[in-house]
Coordinates of C-alpha atoms in Angstrom, one line a residue:
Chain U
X1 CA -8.8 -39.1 34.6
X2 CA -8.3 -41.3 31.5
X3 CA -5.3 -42.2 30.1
X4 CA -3.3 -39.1 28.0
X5 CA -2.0 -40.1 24.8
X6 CA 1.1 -38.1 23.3
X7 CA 2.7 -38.5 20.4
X8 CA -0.3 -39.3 18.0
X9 CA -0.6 -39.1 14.4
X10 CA -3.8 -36.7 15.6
X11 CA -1.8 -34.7 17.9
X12 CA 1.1 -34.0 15.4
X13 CA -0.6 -33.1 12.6
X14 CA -3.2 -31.2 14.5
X15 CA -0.4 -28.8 15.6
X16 CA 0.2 -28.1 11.7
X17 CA -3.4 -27.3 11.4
X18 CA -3.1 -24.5 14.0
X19 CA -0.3 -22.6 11.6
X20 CA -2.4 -22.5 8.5
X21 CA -3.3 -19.2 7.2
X22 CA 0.3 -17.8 9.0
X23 CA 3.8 -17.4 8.7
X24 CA 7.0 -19.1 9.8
X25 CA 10.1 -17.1 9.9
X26 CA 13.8 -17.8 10.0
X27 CA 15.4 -16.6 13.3
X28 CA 18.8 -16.5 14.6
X29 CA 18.8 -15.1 17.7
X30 CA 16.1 -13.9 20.3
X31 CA 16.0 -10.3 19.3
X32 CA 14.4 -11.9 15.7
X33 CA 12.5 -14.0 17.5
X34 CA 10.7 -11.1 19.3
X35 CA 10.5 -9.3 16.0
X36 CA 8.9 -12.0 14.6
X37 CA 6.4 -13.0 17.1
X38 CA 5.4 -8.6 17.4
X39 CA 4.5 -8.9 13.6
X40 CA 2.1 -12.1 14.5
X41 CA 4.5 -15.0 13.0
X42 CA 2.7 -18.4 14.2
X43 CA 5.9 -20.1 14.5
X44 CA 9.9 -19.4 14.9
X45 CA 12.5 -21.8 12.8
X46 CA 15.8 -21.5 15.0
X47 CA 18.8 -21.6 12.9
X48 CA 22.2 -20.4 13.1
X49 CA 22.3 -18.6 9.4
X50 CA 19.3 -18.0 7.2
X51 CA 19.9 -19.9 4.1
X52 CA 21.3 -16.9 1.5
X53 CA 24.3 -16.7 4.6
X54 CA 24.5 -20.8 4.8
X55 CA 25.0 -20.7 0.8
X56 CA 27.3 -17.6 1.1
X57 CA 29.3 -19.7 3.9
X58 CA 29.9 -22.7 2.1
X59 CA 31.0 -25.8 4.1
X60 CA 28.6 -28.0 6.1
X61 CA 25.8 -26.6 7.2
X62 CA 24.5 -28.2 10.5
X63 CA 21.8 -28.4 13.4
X64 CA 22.1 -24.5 15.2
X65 CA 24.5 -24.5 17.9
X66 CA 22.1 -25.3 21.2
X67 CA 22.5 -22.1 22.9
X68 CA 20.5 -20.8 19.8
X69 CA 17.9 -23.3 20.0
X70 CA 17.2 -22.4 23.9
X71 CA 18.0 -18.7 23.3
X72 CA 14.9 -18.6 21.1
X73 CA 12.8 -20.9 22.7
X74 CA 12.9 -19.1 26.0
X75 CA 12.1 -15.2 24.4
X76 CA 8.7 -16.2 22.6
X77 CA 5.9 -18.1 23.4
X78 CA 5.2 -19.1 20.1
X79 CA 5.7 -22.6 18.7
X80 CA 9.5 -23.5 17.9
X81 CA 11.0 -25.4 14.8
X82 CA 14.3 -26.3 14.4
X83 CA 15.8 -27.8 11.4
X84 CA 18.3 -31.4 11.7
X85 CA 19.9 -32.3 9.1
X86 CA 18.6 -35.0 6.8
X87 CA 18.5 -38.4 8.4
X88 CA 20.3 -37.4 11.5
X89 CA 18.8 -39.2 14.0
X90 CA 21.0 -37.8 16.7
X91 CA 20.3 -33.9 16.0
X92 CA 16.7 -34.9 15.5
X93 CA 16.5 -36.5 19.1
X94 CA 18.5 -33.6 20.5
X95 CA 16.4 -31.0 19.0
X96 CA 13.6 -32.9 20.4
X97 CA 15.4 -33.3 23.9
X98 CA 15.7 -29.7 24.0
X99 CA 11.2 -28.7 23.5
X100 CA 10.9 -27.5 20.4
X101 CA 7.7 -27.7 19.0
X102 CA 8.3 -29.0 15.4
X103 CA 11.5 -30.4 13.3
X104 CA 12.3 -29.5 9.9
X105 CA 14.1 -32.1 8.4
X106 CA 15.7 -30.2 6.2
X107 CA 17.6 -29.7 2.5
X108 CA 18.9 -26.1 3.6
X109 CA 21.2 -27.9 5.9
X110 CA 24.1 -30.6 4.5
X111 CA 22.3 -34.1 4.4
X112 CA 23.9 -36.6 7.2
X113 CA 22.6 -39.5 5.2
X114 CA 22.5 -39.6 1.3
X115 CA 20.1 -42.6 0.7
X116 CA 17.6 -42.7 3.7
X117 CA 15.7 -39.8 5.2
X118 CA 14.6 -39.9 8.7
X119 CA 11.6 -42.7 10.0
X120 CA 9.6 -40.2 11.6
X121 CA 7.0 -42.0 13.2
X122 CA 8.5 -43.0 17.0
X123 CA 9.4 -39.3 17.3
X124 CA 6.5 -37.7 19.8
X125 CA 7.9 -34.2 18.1
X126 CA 6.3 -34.2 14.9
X127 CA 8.4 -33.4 11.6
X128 CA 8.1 -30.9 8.6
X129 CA 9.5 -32.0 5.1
X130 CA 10.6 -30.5 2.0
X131 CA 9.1 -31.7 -1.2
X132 CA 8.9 -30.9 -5.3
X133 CA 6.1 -33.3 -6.3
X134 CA 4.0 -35.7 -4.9
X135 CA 6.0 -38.7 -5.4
X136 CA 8.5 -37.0 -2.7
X137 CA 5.5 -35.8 -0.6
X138 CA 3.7 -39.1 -0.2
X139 CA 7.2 -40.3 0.4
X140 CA 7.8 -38.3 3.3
X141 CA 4.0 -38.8 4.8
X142 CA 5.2 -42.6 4.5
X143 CA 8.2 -42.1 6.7
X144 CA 5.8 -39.7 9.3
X145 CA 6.5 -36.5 8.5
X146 CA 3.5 -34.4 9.6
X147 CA 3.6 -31.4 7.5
X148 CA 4.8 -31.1 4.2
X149 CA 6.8 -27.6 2.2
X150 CA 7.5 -27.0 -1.4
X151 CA 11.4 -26.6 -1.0
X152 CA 11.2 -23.3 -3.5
X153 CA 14.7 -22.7 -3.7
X154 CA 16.1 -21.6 -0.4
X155 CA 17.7 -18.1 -0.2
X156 CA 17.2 -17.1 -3.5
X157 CA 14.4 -14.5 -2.6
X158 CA 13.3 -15.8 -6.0
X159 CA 9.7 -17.0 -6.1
X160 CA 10.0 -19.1 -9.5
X161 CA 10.7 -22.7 -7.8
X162 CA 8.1 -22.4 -5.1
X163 CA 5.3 -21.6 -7.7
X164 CA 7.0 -24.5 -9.8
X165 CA 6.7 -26.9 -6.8
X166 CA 3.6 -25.8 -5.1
X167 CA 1.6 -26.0 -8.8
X168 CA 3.4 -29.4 -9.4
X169 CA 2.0 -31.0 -5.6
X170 CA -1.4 -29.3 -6.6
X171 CA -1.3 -30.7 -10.3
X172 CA -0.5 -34.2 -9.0
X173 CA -2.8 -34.5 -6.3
X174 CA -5.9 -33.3 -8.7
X175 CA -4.6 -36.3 -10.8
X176 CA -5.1 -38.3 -8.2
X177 CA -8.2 -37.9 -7.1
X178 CA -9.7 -38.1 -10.6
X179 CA -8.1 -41.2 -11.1
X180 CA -9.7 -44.5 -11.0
X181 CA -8.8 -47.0 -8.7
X182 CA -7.2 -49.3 -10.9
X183 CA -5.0 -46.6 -11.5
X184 CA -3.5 -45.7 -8.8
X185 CA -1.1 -48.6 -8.4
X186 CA 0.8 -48.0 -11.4
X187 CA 0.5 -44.0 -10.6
X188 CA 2.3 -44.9 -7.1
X189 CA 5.1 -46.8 -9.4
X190 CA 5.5 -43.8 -11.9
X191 CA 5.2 -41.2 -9.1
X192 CA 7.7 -43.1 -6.7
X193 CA 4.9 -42.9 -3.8
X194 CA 3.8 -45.3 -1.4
X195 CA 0.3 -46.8 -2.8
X196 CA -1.6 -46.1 0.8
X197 CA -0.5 -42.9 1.2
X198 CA -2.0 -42.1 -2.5
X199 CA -5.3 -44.0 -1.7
X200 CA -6.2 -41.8 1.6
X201 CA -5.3 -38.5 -1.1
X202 CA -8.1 -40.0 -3.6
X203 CA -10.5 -40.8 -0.7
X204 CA -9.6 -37.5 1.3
X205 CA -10.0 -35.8 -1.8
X206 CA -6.4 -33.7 -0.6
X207 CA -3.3 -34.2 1.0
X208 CA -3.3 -35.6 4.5
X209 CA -1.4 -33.3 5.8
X210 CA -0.4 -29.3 5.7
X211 CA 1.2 -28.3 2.9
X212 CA 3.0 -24.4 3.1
X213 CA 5.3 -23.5 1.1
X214 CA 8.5 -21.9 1.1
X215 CA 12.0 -21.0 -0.6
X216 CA 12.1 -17.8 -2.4
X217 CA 9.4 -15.5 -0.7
X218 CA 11.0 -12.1 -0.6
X219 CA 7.6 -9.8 -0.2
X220 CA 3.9 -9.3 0.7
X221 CA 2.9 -10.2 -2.6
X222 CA 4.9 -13.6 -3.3
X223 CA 3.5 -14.2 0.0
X224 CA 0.0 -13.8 -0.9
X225 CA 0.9 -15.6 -4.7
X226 CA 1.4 -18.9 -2.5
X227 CA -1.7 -18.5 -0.9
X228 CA -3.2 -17.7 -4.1
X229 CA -1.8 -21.0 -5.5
X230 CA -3.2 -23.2 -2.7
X231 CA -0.3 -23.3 -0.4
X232 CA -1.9 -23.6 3.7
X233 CA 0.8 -20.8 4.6
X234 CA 4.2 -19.6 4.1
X235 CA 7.3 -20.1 5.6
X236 CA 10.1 -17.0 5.3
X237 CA 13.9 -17.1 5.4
X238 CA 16.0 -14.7 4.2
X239 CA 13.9 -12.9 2.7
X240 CA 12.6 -11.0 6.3
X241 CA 15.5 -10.3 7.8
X242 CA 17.7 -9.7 4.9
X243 CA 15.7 -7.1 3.9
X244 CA 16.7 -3.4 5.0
X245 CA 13.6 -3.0 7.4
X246 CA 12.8 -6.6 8.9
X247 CA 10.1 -5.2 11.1
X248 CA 8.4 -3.6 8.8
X249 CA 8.3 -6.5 6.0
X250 CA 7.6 -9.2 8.6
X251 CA 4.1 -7.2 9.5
X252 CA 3.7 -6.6 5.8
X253 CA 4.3 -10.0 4.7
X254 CA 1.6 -11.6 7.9
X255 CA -1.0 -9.5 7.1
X256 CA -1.1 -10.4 3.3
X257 CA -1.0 -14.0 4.0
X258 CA -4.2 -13.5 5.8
X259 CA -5.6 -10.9 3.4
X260 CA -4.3 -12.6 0.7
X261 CA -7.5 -12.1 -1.8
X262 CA -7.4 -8.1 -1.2
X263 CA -5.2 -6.5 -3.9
X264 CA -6.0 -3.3 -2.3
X265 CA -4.6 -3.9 1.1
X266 CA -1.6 -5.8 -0.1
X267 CA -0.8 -2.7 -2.3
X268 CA -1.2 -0.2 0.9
X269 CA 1.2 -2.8 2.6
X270 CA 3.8 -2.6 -0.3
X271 CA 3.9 0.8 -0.1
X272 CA 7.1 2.3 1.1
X273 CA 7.8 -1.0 2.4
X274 CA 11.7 -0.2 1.2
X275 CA 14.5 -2.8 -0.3
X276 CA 13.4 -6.6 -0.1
X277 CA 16.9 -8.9 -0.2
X278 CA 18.5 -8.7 -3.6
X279 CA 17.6 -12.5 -4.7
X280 CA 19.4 -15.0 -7.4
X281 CA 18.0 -15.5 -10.9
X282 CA 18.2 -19.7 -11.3
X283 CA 20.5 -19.5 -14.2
X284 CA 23.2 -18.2 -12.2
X285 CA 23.4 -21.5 -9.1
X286 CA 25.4 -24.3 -9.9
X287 CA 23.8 -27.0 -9.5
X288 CA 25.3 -28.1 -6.4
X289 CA 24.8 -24.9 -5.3
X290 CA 20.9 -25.9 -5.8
X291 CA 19.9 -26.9 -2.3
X292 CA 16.2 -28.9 -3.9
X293 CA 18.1 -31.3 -4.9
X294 CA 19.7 -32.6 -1.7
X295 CA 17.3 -35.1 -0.8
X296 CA 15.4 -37.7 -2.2
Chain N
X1 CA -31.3 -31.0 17.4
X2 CA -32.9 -27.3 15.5
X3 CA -34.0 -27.9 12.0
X4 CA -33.6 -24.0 11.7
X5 CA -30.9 -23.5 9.0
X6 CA -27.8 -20.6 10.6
X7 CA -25.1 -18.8 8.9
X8 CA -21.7 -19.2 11.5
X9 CA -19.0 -17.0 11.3
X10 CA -15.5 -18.4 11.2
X11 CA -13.1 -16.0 12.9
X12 CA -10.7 -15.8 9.6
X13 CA -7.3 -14.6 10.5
X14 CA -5.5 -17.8 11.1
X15 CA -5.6 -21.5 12.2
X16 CA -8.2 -23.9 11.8
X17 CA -10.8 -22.5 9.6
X18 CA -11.5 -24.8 6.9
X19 CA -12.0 -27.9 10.0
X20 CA -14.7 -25.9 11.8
X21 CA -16.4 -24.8 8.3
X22 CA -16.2 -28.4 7.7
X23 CA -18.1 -29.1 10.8
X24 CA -20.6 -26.4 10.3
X25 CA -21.6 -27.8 6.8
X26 CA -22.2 -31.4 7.6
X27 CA -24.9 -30.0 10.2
X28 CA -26.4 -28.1 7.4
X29 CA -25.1 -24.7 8.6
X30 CA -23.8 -21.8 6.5
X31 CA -20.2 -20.7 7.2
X32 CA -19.0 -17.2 6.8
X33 CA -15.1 -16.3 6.9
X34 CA -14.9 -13.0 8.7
X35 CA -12.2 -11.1 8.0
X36 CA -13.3 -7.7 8.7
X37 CA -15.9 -5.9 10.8
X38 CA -18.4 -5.2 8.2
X39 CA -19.1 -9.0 8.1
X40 CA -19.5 -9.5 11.6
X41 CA -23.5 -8.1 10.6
X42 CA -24.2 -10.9 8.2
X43 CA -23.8 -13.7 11.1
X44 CA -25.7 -15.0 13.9
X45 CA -22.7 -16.7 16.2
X46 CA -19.1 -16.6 15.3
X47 CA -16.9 -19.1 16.2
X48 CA -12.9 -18.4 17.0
X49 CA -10.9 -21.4 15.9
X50 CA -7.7 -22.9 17.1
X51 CA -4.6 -21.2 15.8
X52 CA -1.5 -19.4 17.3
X53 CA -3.5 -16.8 19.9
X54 CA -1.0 -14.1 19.8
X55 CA -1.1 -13.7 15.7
X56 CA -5.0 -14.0 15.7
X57 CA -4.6 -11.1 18.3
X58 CA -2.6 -9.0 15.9
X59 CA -4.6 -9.5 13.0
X60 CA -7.7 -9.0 14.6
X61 CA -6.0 -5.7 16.3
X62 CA -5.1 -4.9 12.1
X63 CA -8.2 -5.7 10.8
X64 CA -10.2 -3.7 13.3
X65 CA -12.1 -6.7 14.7
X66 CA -11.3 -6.2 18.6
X67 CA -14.0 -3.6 19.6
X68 CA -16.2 -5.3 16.9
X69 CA -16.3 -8.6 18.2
X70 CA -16.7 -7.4 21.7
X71 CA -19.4 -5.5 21.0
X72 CA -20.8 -8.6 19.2
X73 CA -20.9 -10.6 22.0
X74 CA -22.2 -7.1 24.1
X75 CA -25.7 -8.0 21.9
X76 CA -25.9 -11.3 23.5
X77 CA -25.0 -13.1 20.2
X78 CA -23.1 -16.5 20.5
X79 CA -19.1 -17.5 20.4
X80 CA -18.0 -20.0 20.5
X81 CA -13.8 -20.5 21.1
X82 CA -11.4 -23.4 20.6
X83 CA -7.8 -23.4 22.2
X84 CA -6.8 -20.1 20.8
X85 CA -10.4 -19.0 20.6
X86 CA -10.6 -19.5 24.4
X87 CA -7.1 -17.7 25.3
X88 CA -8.9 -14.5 23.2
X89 CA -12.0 -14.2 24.9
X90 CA -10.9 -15.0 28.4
X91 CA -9.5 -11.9 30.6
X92 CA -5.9 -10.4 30.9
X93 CA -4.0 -10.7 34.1
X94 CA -4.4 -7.9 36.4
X95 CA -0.2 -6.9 35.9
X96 CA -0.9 -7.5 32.2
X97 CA 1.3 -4.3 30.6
X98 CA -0.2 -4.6 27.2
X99 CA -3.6 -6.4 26.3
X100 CA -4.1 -9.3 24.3
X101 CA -7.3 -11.1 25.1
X102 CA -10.7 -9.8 24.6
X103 CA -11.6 -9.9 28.2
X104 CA -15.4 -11.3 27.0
X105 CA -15.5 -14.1 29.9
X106 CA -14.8 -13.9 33.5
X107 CA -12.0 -16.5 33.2
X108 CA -8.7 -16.4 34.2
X109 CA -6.1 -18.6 31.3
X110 CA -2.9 -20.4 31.7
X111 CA -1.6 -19.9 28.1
X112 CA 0.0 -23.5 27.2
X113 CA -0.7 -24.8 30.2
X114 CA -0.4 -28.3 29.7
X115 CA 3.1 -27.6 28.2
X116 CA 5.1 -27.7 24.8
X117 CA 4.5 -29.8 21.9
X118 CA 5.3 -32.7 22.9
X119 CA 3.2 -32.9 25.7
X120 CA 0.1 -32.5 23.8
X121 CA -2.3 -35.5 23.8
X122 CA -5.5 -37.2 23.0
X123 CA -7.5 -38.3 25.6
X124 CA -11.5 -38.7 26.4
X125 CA -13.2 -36.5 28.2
X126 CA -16.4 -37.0 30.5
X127 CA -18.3 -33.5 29.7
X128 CA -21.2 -32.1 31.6
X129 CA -24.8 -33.5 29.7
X130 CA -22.8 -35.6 27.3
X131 CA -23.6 -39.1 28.2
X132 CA -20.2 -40.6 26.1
X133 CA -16.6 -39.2 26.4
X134 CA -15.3 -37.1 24.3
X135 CA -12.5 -37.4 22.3
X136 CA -10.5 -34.2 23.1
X137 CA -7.2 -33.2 21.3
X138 CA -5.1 -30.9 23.3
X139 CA -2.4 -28.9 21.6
X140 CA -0.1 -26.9 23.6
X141 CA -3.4 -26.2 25.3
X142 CA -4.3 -23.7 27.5
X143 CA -6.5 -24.4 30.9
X144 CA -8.7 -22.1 32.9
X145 CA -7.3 -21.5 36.2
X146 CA -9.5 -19.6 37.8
X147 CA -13.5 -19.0 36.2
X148 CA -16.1 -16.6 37.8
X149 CA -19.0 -17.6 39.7
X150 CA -21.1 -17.3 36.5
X151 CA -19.4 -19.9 34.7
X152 CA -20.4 -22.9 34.3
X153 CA -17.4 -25.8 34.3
X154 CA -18.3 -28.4 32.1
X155 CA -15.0 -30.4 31.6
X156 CA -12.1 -30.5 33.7
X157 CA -8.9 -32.5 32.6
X158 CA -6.5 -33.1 35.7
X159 CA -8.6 -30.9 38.0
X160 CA -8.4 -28.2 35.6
X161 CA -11.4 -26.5 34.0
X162 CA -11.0 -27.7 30.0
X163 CA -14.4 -26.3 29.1
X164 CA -16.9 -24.0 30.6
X165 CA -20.1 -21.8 29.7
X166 CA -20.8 -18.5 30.5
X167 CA -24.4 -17.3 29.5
X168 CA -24.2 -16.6 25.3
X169 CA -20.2 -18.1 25.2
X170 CA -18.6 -21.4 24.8
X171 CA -15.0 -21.9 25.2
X172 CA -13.0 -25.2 25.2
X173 CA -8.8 -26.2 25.5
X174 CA -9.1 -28.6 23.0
X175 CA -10.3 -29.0 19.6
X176 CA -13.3 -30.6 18.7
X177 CA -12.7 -29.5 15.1
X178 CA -10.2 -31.8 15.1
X179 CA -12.3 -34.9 15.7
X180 CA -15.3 -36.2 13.9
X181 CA -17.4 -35.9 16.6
X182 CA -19.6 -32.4 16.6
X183 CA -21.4 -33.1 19.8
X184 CA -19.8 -30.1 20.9
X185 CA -20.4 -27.8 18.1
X186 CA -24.5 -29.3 18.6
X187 CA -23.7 -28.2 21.8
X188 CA -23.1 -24.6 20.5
X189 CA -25.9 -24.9 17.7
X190 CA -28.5 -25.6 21.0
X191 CA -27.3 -21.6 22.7
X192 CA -27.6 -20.2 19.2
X193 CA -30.9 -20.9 18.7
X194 CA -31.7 -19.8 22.5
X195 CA -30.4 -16.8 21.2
X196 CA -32.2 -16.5 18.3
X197 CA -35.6 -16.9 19.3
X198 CA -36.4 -13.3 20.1
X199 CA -38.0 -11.2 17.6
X200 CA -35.7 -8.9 15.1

């Protein structure tokens, strides 16, 4: 038997590249979880509030409590996120201590470290990461993260930062890999982005690594708009399980990701579908109510 | 290697489609994403990528691609399954209350059977008629624990079966879509033009 390598750049992002076409849903406890993984989620995110009840809560939001974590873990066999706070180390190893399948390192939760984000790479988990542009993307596929999320605005069930992120990443990274070589220094400068990282985007022709996209997704169609846009699959929050019939919209919203091209399905799926969660129009957060802007 | 020219179904519901199409095209093959049943006559092999097994499952169970694709392989046309794709088309336990495989292949699976994320890995793998390892990428990867006596083993990992054979399909834990190397979709290619060769 040869020698078994964990931990590899291969390995970690290759587990991203199983999710793509799917969903990711917020979960608090196991009963979501199993609702989730019925409807054909590809992944859980354990958390202890979905982000519209961590913004109506105020305070510091932190890593779930652990019984949540291993309350979740243990009802589905599905793949597991949890999300540490930004540059925790501690909740990062912990979460990884505990199994879970992928960390989110994430905005929705109060940053532990203002300045410095997390250095991914001597983790064997591997780590999603929020981003509104490439210069933050590239930045986090510096530090090892091996998936990437437009932020969207977190428990707003309003889709208007998502598409404004997502079209941004996509915008960029044509730019990119038009660009000359001789360019690309000075783009990495303007952009804020590690020049390596932007040189394997021109020579890949695309991002590295998966890119969903998340924030605001309250239905089947703003589901299917991300897919649309060029996002590799969608990650859900509030917008499942605040709705008034979680069930229902999970299925709804997994089965226009997938079908994402036929209008005539996603209508049929709309249908009677009932309330989606209320959402926030942009104008009315503070902005340090604006949770995009928490990390750097 | 067949010059002959074949248009491959990818399996489109989830996972890691773009990867095998990818694969598919640098060989000079066609791929087709299939996302219904009507597509499943355009094809002549389909291939079930990696992905999360249990939300393929309930697509495919949506998109009415179960009997379909079992009747697909019931004309003796090729599959070929990665990770997920081998989960599907293996059999259900015998105390199995609700179904979620195909039950194609006389294979028993061990659904992540080499554990969690963190315990996936790389490593190289000596396969039946290859002459160099293979470069196999397991991820949360299932293993065959127990294969019929039609099936042919060609890979074990850790004395269990990783990859096996059984007359027109092809099943392995890992994902060679992952890799550059496509000995084992050539591998695939080779039983889809046995296949192929009789008269339509």
């Amino acid at each position: 038997m040869t020698e078994r390598l964990t931990g590899t750049e291969r390995v970690k992002r290759g587990m991203a590249q199983m999710q793509k076409g799917g969903v990711i849903m917020d979960v608090v406890n196991k009963e979501q979880a199993k609702i989730a993984e019925e409807a054909g989620a590809v992944a859980v995110m354990a958390l202890e509030k979905v982000p519209s009840d961590i913004r109506a809560a105020g305070g510091v939001a932190r890593m779930a409590d652990v019984s949540i974590v291993e309350e979740v873990r243990d009802a589905v066999s599905i793949p597991v996120m949890a999300k540490g706070r930004i540059g925790h180390i501690v909740e990062a190893r912990v979460l990884e201590a505990l199994g879970v399948d992928y960390i989110d390192e994430s905005e929705v939760l109060t940053p532990a470290d203002d300045i410095f984000h997390l250095d991914k790479k001597p983790f064997t988990v591997p780590f999603v990461c929020g981003c509104r542009d490439l210069g933050e993307a590239a930045r986090r596929i510096g530090e090892g993260a091996s998936m990437l999320r437009t932020k969207g605005e977190p428990g707003t069930g309003n889709i208007v930062e998502a598409v404004r992120h997502l079209r941004e990443v996509q915008s960029q990274v044509r730019k990119v890999v038009h660009m000359n070589e001789d360019e690309l220094m000075t783009e990495a400068k303007n952009l804020g982005a590690p020049f390596e990282v932007l040189l394997q985007i021109k020579e890949a022709g695309r991002l590295p690594v998966v890119n969903f996209a998340a924030g605001g997704v309250a239905t089947p169609a703003d589901a299917a708009l991300m897919m649309e846009l060029g996002a590799d699959g969608v990650f859900v929050g509030s917008g499942i399980f605040k709705s008034n019939n979680p069930a229902e919209f999970a299925r709804a919203i997994v089965e226009a990701t997938t079908n994402y091209q036929d209008y005539e399905k996603i209508a049929a799926l709309s249908k009677g579908l009932g309330e989606a969660m209320k959402g926030i129009d942009m104008k009315t957060l503070r902005p340090e109510e604006r949770m995009q802007d928490r990390s750097f | 290697m067949s010059k002959q020219k074949y248009r491959i179904g990818i399996l489109g519901m989830q996972g890691a489609i773009a990867e095998h199409a990818d694969h598919l095209h640098h060989l000079g093959h066609e791929s087709v994403l299939i996302k219904n049943k009507e597509m499943l006559e355009e094809i002549d092999a389909l291939i079930i990528p990696g992905g999360e097994s249990t939300a393929i499952w309930r697509l495919m169970r949506k998109n009415n691609l179960i009997e379909a694709v079992q009747q697909f392989a019931h004309s003796q046309k090729p599959i070929f399954g990665t990770c997920a794709g081998l989960v599907l088309l293996g059999k259900d336990q015998a105390e199995a209350e609700e179904s979620t495989k195909l039950g194609l292949m006389d294979i028993q699976i061990k659904r992540n059977g080499f554990g969690r994320q963190k315990d996936s890995f790389e490593a190289d793998l000596t396969v039946k008629g290859m002459e160099e390892p293979y470069p196999a990428i397991f991820i949360r990867a299932p293993y065959i624990e127990a294969a019929g006596e039609n099936v042919a083993v060609l890979a074990t990992y850790d004395n269990k079966i990783v990859a096996a054979r059984e007359d027109n399909l092809l099943v392995a834990a890992f994902h060679p879509e992952l890799t550059d190397d496509t000995r084992f979709l050539e591998l695939f290619l080779e039983m889809v033009e046995e296949k192929t060769v009789s008269p339509v």
